[in-house]
Structure formats: structure tokens, C-alpha cells
Coordinates of C-alpha atoms in Angstrom, one line a residue:
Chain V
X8 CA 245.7 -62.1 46.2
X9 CA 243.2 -63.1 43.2
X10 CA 239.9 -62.2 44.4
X11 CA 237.7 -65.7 43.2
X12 CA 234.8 -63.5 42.4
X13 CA 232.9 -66.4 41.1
X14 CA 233.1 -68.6 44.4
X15 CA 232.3 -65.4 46.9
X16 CA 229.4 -64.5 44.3
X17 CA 228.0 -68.0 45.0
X18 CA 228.8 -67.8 48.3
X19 CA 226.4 -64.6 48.3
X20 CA 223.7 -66.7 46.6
X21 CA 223.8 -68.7 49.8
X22 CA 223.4 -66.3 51.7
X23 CA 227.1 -67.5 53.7
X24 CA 226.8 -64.2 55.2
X25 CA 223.4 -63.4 56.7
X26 CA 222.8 -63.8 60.0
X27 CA 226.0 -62.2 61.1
X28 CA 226.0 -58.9 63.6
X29 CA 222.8 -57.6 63.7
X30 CA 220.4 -58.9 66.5
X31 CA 223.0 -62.3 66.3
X32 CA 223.1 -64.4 69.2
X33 CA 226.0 -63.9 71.8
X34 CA 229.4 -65.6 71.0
X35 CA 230.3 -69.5 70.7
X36 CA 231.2 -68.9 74.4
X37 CA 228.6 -67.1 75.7
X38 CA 227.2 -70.0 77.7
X39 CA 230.3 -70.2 80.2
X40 CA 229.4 -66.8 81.6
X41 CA 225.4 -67.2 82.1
X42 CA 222.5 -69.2 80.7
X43 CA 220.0 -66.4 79.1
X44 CA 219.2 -63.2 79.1
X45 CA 215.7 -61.5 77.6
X46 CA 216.4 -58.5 75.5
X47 CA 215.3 -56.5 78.2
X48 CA 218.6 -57.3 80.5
X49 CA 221.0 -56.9 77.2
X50 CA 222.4 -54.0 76.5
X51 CA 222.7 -52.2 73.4
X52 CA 226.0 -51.6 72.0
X53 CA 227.1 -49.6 69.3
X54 CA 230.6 -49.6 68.1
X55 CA 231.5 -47.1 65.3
X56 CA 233.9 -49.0 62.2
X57 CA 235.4 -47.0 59.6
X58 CA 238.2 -47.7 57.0
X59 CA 241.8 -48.0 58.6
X60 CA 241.1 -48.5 61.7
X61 CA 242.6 -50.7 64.3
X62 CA 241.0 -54.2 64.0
X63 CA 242.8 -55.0 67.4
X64 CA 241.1 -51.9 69.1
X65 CA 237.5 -53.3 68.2
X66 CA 238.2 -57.2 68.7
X67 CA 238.7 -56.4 72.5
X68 CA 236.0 -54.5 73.7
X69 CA 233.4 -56.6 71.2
X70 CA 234.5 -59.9 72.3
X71 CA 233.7 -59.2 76.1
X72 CA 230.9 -57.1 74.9
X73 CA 229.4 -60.4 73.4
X74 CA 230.5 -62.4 76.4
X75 CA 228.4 -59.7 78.8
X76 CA 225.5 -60.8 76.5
X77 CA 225.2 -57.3 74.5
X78 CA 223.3 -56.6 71.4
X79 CA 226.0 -55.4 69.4
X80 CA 225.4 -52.9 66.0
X81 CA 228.1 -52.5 64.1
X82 CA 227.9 -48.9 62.7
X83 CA 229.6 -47.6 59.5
X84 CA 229.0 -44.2 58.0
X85 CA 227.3 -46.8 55.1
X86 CA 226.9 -50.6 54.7
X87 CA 230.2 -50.9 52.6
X88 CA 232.5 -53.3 54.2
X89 CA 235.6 -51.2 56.1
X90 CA 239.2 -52.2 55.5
X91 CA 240.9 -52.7 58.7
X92 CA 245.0 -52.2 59.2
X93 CA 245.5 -55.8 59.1
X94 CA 243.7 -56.4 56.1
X95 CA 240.5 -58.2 57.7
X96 CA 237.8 -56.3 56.1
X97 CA 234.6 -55.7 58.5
X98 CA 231.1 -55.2 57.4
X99 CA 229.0 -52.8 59.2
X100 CA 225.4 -54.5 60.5
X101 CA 223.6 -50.6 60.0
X102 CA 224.4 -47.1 58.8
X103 CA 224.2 -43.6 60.7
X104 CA 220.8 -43.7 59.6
X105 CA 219.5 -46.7 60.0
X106 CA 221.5 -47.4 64.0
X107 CA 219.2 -47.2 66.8
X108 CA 218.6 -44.3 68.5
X109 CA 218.3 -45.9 72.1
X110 CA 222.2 -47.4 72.5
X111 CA 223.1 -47.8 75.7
X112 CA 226.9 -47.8 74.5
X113 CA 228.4 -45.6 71.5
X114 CA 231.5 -47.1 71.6
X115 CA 234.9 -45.4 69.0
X116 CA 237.7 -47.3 68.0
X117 CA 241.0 -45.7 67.0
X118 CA 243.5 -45.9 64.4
X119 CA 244.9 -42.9 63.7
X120 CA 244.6 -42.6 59.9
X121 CA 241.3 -43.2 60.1
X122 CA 240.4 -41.4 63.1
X123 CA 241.8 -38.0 61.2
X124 CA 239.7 -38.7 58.2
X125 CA 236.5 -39.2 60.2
X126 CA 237.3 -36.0 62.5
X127 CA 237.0 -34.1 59.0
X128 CA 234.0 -35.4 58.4
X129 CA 230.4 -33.5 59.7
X130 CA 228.2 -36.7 59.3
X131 CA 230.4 -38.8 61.6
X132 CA 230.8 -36.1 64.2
X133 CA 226.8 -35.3 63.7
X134 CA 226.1 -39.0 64.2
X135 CA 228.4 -39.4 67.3
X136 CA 227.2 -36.2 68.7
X137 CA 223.1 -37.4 69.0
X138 CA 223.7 -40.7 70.2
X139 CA 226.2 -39.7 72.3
X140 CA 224.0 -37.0 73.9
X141 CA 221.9 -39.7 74.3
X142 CA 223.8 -42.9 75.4
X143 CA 224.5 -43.9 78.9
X144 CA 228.1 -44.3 78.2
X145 CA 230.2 -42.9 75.8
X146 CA 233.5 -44.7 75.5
X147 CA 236.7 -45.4 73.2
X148 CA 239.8 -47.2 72.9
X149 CA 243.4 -45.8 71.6
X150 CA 242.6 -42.5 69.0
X151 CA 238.8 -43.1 69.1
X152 CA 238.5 -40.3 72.0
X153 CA 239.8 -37.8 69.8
X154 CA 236.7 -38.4 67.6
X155 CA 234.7 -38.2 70.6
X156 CA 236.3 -34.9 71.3
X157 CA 235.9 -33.5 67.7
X158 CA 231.8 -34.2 68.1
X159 CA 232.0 -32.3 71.1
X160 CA 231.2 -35.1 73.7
X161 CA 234.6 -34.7 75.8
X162 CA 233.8 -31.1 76.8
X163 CA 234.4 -30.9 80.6
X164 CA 235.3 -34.4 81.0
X165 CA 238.5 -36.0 81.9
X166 CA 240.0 -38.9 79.0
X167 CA 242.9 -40.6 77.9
X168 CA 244.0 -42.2 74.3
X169 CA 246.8 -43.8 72.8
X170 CA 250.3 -42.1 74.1
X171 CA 251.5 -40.2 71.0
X172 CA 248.1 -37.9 71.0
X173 CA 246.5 -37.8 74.6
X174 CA 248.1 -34.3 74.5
X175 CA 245.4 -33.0 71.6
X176 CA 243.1 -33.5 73.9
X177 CA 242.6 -30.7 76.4
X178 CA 241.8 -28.8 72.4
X179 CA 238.3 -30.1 72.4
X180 CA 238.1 -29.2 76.6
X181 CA 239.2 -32.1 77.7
X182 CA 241.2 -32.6 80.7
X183 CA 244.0 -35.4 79.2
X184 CA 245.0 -38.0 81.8
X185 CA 247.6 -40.6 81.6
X186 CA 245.9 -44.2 82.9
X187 CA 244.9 -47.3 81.4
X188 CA 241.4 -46.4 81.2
X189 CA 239.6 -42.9 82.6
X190 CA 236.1 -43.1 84.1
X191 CA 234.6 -39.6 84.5
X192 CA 230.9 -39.9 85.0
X193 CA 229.7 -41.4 81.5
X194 CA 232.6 -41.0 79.9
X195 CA 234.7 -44.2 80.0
X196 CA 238.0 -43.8 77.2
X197 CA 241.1 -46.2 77.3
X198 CA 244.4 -45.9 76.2
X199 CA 246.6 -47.6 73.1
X200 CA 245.0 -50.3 71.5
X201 CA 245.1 -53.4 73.5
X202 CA 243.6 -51.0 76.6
X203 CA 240.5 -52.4 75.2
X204 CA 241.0 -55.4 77.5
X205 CA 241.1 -53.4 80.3
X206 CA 238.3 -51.3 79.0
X207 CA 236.0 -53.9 78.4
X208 CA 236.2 -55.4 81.4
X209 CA 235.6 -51.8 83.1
X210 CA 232.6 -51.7 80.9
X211 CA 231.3 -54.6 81.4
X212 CA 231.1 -54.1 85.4
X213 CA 229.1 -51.2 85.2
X214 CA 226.8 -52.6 82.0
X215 CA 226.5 -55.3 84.1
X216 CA 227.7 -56.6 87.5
X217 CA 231.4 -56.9 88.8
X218 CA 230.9 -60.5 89.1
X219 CA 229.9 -61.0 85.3
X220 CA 233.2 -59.0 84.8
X221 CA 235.7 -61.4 86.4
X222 CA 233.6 -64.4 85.1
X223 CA 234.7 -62.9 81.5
X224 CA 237.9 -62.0 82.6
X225 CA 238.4 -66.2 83.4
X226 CA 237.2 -67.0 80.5
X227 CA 239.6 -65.1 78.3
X228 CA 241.9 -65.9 80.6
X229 CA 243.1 -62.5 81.0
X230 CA 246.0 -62.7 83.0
X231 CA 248.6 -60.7 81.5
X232 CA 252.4 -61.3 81.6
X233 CA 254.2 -59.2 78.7
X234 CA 257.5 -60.6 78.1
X235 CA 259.1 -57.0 78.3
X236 CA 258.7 -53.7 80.1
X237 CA 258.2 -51.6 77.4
X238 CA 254.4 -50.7 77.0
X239 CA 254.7 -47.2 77.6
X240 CA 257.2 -44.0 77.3
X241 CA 258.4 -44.1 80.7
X242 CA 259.1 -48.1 80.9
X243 CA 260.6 -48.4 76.9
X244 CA 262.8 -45.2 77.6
X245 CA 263.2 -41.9 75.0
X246 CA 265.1 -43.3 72.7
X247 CA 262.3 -45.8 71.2
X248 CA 260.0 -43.3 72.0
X249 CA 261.8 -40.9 70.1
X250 CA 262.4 -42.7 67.2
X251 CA 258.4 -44.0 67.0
X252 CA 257.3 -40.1 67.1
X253 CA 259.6 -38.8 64.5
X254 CA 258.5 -42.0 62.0
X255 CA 254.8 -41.2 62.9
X256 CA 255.3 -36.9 62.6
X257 CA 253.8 -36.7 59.7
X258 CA 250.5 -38.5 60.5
X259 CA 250.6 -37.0 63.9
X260 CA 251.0 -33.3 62.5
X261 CA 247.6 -34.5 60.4
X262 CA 246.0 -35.2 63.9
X263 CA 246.7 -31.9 65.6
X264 CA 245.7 -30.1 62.2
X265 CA 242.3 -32.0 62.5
X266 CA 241.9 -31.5 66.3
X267 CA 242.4 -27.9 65.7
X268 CA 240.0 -27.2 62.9
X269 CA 237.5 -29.6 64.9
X270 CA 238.2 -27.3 67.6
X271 CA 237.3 -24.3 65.7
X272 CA 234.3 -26.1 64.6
X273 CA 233.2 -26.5 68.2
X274 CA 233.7 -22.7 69.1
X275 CA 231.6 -21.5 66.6
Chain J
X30 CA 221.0 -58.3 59.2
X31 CA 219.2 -58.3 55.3
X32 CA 222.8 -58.5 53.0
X33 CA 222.4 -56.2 50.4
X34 CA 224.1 -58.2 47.7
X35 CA 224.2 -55.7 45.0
X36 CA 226.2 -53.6 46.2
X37 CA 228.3 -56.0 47.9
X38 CA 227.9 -57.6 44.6
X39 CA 229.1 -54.0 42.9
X40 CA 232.0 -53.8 45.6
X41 CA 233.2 -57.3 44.4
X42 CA 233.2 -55.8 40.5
X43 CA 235.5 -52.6 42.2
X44 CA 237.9 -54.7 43.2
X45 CA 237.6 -53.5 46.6
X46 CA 238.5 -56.2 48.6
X47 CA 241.3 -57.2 46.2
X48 CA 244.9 -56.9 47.9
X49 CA 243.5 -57.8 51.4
X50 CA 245.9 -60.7 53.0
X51 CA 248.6 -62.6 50.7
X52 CA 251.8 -59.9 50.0
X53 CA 249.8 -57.5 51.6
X54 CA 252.0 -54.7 53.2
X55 CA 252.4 -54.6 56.4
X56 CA 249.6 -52.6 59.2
X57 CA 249.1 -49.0 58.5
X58 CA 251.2 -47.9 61.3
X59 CA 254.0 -50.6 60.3
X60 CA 256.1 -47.6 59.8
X61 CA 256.4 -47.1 63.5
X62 CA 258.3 -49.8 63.7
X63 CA 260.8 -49.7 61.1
X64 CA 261.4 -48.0 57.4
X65 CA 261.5 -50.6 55.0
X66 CA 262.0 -54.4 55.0
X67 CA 263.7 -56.6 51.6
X68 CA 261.3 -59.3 51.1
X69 CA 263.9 -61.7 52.8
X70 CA 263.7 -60.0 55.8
X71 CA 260.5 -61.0 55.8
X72 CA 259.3 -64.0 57.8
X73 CA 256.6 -65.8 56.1
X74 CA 253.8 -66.4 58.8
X75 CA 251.2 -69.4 58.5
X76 CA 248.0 -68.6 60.2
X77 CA 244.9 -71.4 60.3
X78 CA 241.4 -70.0 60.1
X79 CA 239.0 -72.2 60.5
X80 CA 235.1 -71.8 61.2
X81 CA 233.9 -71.0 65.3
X82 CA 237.5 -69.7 66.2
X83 CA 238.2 -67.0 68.5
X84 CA 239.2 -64.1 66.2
X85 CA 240.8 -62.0 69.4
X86 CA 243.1 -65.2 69.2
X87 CA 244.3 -64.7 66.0
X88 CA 243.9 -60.6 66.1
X89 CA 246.2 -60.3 68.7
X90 CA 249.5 -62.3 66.7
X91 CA 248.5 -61.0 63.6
X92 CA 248.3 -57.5 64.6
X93 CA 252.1 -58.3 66.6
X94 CA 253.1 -60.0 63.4
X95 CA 251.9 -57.3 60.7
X96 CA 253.8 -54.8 62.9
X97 CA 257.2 -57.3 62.5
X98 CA 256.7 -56.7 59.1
X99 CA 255.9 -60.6 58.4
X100 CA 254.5 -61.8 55.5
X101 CA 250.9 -63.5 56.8
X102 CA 249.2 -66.0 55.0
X103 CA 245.8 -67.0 56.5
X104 CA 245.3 -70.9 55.6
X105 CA 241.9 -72.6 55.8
X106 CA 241.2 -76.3 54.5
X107 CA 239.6 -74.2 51.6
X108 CA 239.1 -70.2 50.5
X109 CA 235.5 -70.3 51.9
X110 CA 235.1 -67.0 54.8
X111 CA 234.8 -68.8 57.8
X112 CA 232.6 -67.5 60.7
X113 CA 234.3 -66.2 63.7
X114 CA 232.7 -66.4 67.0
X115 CA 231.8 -62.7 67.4
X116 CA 230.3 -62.9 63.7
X117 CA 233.2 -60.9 62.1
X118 CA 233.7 -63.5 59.0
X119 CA 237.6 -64.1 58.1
X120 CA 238.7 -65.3 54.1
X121 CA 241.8 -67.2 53.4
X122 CA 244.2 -66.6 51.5
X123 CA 245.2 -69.5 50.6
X124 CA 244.2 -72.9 50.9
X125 CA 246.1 -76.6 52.8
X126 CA 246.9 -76.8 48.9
X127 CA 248.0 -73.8 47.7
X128 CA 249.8 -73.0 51.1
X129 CA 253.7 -72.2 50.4
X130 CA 255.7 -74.9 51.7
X131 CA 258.5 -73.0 53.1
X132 CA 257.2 -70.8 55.8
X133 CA 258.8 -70.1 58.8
X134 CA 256.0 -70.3 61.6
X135 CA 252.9 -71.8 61.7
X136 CA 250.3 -70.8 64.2
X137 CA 247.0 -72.4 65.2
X138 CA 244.4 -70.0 67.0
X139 CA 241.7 -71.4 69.4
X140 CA 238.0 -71.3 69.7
X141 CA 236.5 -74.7 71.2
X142 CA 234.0 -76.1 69.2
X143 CA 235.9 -75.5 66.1
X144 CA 238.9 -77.0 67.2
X145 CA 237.1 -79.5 68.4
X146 CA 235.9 -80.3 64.8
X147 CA 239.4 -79.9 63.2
X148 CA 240.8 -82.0 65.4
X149 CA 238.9 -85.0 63.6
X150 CA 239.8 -83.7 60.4
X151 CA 242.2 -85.9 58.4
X152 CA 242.9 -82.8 55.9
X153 CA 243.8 -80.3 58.6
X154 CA 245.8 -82.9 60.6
X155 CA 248.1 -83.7 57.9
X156 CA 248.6 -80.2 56.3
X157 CA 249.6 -79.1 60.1
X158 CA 251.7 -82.4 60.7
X159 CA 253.7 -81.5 56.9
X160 CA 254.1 -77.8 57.4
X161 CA 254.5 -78.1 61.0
X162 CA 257.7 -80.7 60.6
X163 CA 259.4 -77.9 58.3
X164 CA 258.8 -74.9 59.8
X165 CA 261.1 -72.5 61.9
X166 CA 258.1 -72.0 64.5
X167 CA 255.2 -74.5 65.2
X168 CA 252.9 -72.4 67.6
X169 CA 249.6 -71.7 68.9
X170 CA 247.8 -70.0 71.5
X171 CA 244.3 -71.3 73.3
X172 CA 243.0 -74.1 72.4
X173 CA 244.8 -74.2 69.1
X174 CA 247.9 -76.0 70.7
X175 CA 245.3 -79.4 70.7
X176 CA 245.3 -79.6 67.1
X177 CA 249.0 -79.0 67.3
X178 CA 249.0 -82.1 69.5
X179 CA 246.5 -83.8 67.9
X180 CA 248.5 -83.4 64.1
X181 CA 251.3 -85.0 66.2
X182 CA 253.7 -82.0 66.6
X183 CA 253.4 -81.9 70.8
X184 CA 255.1 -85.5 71.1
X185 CA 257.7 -84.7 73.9
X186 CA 257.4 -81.2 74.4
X187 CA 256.3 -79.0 77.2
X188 CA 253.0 -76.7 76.0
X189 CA 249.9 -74.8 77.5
X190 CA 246.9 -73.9 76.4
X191 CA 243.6 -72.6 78.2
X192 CA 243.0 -73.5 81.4
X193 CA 239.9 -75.7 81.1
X194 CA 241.8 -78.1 78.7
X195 CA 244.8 -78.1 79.5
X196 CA 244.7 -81.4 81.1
X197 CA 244.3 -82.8 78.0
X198 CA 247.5 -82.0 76.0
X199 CA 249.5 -85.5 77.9
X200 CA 246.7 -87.5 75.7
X201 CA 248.9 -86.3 73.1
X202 CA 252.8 -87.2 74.7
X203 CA 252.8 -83.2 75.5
X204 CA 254.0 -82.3 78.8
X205 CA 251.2 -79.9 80.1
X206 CA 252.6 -76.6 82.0
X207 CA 250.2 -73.9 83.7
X208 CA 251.8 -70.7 81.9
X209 CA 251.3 -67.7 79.8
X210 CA 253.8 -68.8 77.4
X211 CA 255.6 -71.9 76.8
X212 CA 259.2 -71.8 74.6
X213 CA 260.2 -75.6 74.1
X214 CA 262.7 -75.7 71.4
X215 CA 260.7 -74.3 68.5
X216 CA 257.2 -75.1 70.0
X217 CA 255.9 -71.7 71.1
X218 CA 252.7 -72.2 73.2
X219 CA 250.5 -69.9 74.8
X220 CA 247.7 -69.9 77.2
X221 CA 243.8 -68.8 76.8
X222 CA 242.6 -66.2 74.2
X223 CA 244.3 -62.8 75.5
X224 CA 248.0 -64.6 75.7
X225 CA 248.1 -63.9 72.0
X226 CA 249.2 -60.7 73.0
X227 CA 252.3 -62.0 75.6
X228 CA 252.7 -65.2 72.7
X229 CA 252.8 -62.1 69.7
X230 CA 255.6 -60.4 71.7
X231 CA 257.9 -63.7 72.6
X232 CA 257.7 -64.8 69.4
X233 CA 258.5 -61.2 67.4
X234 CA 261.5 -60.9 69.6
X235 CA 262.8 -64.5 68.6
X236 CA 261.9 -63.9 64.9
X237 CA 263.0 -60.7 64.6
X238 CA 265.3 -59.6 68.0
X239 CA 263.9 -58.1 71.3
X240 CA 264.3 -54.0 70.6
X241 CA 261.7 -54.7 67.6
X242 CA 259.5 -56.3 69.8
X243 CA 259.9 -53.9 72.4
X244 CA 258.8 -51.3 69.7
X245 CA 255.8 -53.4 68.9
X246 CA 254.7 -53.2 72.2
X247 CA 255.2 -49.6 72.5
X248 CA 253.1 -49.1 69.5
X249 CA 250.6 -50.9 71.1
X250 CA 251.1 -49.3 74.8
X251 CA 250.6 -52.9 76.0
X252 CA 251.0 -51.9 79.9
X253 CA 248.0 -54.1 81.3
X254 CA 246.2 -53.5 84.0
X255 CA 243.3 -55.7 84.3
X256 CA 240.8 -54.2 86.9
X257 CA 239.8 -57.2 88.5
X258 CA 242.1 -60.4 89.2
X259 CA 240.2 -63.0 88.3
X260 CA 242.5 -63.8 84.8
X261 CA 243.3 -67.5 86.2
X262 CA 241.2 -70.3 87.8
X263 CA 243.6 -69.5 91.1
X264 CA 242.8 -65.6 91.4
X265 CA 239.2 -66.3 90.6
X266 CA 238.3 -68.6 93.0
X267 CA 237.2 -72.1 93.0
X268 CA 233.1 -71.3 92.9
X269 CA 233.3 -69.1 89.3
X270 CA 235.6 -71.8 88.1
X271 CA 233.9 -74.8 88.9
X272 CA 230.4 -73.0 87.5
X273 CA 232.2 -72.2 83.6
X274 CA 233.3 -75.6 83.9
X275 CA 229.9 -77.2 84.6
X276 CA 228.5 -74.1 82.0
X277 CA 231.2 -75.8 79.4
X278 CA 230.8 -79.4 80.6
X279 CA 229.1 -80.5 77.2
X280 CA 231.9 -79.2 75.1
X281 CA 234.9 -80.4 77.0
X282 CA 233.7 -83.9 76.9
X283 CA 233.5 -83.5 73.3
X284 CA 237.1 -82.4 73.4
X285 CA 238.5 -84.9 75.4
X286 CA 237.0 -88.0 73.2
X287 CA 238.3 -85.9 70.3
X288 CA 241.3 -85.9 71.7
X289 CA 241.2 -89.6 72.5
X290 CA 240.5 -90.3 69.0
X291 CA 243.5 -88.2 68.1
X292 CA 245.7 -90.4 70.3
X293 CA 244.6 -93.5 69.3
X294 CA 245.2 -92.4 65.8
X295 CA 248.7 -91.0 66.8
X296 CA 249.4 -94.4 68.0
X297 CA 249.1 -96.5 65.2

């Protein structure tokens, strides 16, 4: 692609982008699941980007989010625009330093890549670890518990992630389960990617009301029918399964080298 | 949000959005899938973007079709970002002109009010109507499949599309069918917002062929498991539907006399 700096400069001038994320009103669609809310009743949610990961993994979870009518900060390690794994870049609303401190959500995407860089680094893992100490919930989708666990915040608790690394988990003392989505007290983590449905929705009842929930759900219509039976190891058999972990074993040897020096990290 | 337009400004300079979109390689974790695919392997997937429309409907088949190892090209009328409902802005990468003739799908996202807009647009009519009578694949999930039908492309075919409009698509000579996913021929169809997901799948496995599909949805660990039922006007019950109806009443009479325009036009 030829980048037509000129036209996005002017587009800049104009200020096309301002307005978008921070403190912005709920989405187009908003309206079909209640009429107002005051700031009081919306809750604040943060939802961690950072470069490669899974667009998918944040599109879920923030598009019910918005429906459920929260206020939602997009938080990058800085305000630099993240590049995403399907090449939709995403520009974060405020910075470790400048997010609120009083989040009622931290919320951690996945994909993988980026998940292992950010376990390596001590200002993401000293960001998630105050607000999450602080938050009412701390959630994730897909590989974003493992960044929870390398901050610390899975210690005790019981959490899932995406298939091909829920077994890193018990090194940051977690106890790893394999369901859609795992409540244990404030802890709320989902599985592979498009779990965020399911997660959202989960969320979303106890942000909000179970009703608000299945008035979302309509909305998006979310009333799956996958045209195969292949969504996880057991249903698409060992030999897919297989063959997917041995093309991934070099980024998932990466992953259990960062879990363990996160773990180290954690015992000193 | 204050945009801090020198350094996106000094980002632009970098180069660091450059690459994003048109010829891009394929997702990060494209290599779960498969090793390497020739350039004539690889399907050549239309995608409109246009301002107000859902990005989880487009997210969802572009994150399906990166993983296929298509070649994506997001189309808008022009190169300007457009605005996506939950503030995430998407670029084009090309243009109705600059769009390449010869590709084999062609897929319209939804998002109401912006389809609603489209549909009355002369420009995005006849690019879909040209494009749409060439390609392999003329598909759309949500509301997009109105601007399918209102572009002419529905004439005799069974199609879906979200529940509260559904009703609408005979306006257009479409047969309408309550269903996730429709297959008519070459029209591929799917239901509200989160049937990108079940759309995505059906449509790699007829693209490609069902194991690579299979693997998508491994990758993905699509194994839903919504925690309420309330995904379809039936399971939710008549009061929640009948109150986003009334919520959306303004808005679907805006679509229905767009879509009457659209016929009237279709019937000259």
C-alpha cells in the first residue's frame, strides 16, 4: 500500500480523528439496549492494546462493553497507534500513566506474539499489577491471562486461555481449567479468541444486570451455529491438533521461556 | 481524547503504518494454518468499509479470511478512515476506482445507519452491482446483505440478514430465510453481527476446502457457548424483542423507505 501522507495529514488538520475512545459516547446501537445512563451507573473499562495482538480478541468484549454502556479507555504502554494481526492499526485513548486509576475493569487481550513481548516487559506487568490490585474485575480473553499471570494477579485463582498455552499457567500459581470462560471470585479469563463473546456477555451480567446481558446478546444476535465441529482438541481430533502445535513450537517454546522467567520474577 | 498530531504526524514520516492492508501477509499466526501459499492460491477478498458499520462484522471474516491466507482488500467509496461504531477508525485500501476488477468475493458488513446511507448511494450501488456480477462470491453478513439487495445482486435468491430487518430483503426480489447462514448458488448470506464468525467458516471451506476451515476454527477455539439464550428474537422472548424494536423504531423506518427507494430504482 502507498501510504497518501498528504490526504491523512489533512485529514489530521481536521481533526477526522478526535472524538474517538476516550469519554466517547456508547456505540451507534447503544440505544436498542437502554435510553441513558449518568456516569455514575457506567462502568469503567480498561482494555490493555499492544502491537500484535489479536484484533478479534478485543472487538468482542469492547463491542458488548459499549453496548452495556461502559466508559471504555483504551490503554497502550504509549499513545502510538498498535498494529493488530490483521493489519487494522488501533490507537490507544491514554498511556500507563495517564489511565485512570479507579477502573472497574482491566481487561487483557491475547495474541501470542505480543503477549510474550509484553510479559518481558516490567512497565506492562507494573501497570497491570496496580490496577489490577485495584479493579473489581480482572479479566482476559485467549493469551491475555498469561500476562495477567506474569503481573502476578492469577496467584491462587483458577483461569483458562487459548488451548495451546492454558498449561503455562499453574507457573504463575494458577490453577488452569479447560472452559469457555472461568469465573473465580474477581477473576473472570476466557478461552481462544472468539471466547470473548461468551466473555462479554459473562461480564456484562455481573457489570450490569443479567437482563442487560441477553438484551445485548439479541442484539448481536448471538446465536451461534459453527458449520463444523472442530473448535477445540477434543472435537477437531490429534492430527490437526498436532500439526497446528508443531507449526506454532517455536512461538510457543518463546511463551513458556517468558512464563518461566516471569515466574522467577514473581518468586523473588 | 486531545490527538497529539505531532507525533502521529512523526509516525506518518516513519512509515509506520505503511504495509497495513493491500498485499499484506497474512495474520500473525497464519502459519498455524498452513506453510506457504503461491500468490494464485490466493483468493482475492473484497471487503466494503464504510462510515457507522459494525467493525465485529467485518472483524470476524477478515480475521477467518487472513487466516485462509486471502488476499483482503478493504474498499470504501474513497481512502478516507471511516468511523466504526465502537470508535476504532478503519482506512481503505483502495477505493470503488482503484478496486481490482477481478476478485473473487465480495463482502458487505453491516451496521444500520450506515447502510442505511449507502444504500441511497448511486456510487456504492453501482461499484457493488459491477463487481458483484463478476465475482466468485457476492456475500455479506448483518445488515450488509440490504445493500447487496439494494445494488440488485439478491434478485431471486434466498438471503438472511439481522433479525429486525429481515423482512425487508423481498422489497428487493430476495427470498427472506430466518438462518445463520444462507448458501444460494454463489450468494453467501449471513445473519446479525456475530454470524461473521459461522459466515467466515462456510465460506473458507468453499474457497479453500473444509480441513482448512476446520483448522481456522481450531486456531480460533470457536466452541461457543453463549451463557444465556437469548441469541434470537424466539429464545429471547417476545417482551425484550418488541422493546429493541420500539428502542430502534426510528431507524428501521428509515431503512425500510431506503429500501423502497432502492426498489423503485431496481424497477426501472
Amino acid at each position: 500500500m502507498t501510504l497518501d501522507r498528504r490526504h491523512l495529514a489533512s485529514l489530521l488538520a481536521a481533526g477526522a480523528f478526535a472524538g474517538a475512545f476516550a469519554g466517547r459516547d456508547p456505540a451507534a446501537f447503544a440505544q436498542a439496549i437502554q435510553g441513558t445512563a449518568t456516569s455514575e451507573q457506567r462502568p469503567k473499562v480498561g482494555m490493555l492494546v499492544y502491537p500484535d495482538m489479536i484484533l478479534l480478541d478485543l472487538a468482542g468484549p469492547l463491542t458488548v462493553m459499549s453496548l452495556a454502556m461502559a466508559e471504555i479507555v483504551l490503554v497502550g504502554r504509549d499513545r502510538k497507534p498498535v498494529a493488530t494481526d490483521i493489519g487494522i492499526p488501533i490507537e490507544p485513548s491514554a498511556s500507563y500513566e495517564t489511565c485512570p486509576r479507579d477502573l472497574d475493569v482491566i481487561f487483557v487481550p491475547g495474541g501470542l506474539k505480543g503477549t510474550i513481548e509484553r510479559m518481558d516487559d516490567p512497565a506492562t506487568c507494573a501497570f497491570l499489577a496496580e490496577i489490577g490490585h485495584r479493579a473489581r474485575f480482572v479479566t482476559s480473553v485467549c493469551t491475555g491471562s498469561l500476562l495477567l499471570g506474569a503481573a502476578g494477579l492469577l496467584k491462587g485463582y483458577r483461569a483458562t486461555s487459548h488451548w495451546y498455552v492454558r498449561d503455562l499457567l499453574p507457573l504463575f500459581g494458577a490453577s488452569a481449567e479447560s472452559a469457555r470462560v472461568v469465573e473465580d471470585r474477581n477473576r473472570i479469563t476466557g478461552g481462544g479468541v472468539t471466547a470473548g463473546l461468551d466473555f462479554g456477555l459473562t461480564l456484562a451480567a455481573r457489570l450490569r444486570d443479567e437482563e442487560t446481558a441477553r438484551r445485548i446478546q439479541l442484539v448481536l444476535e448471538y446465536d451461534p451455529k459453527p458449520p463444523f465441529a472442530a473448535g477445540t482438541p477434543e472435537k477437531a481430533g490429534g492430527e490437526l491438533t498436532r500439526d497446528i502445535r508443531s507449526r506454532r513450537a517455536p512461538v510457543l517454546a518463546a511463551a513458556r521461556d517468558a512464563a518461566m522467567r516471569a515466574k522467577q520474577r514473581l518468586e523473588k
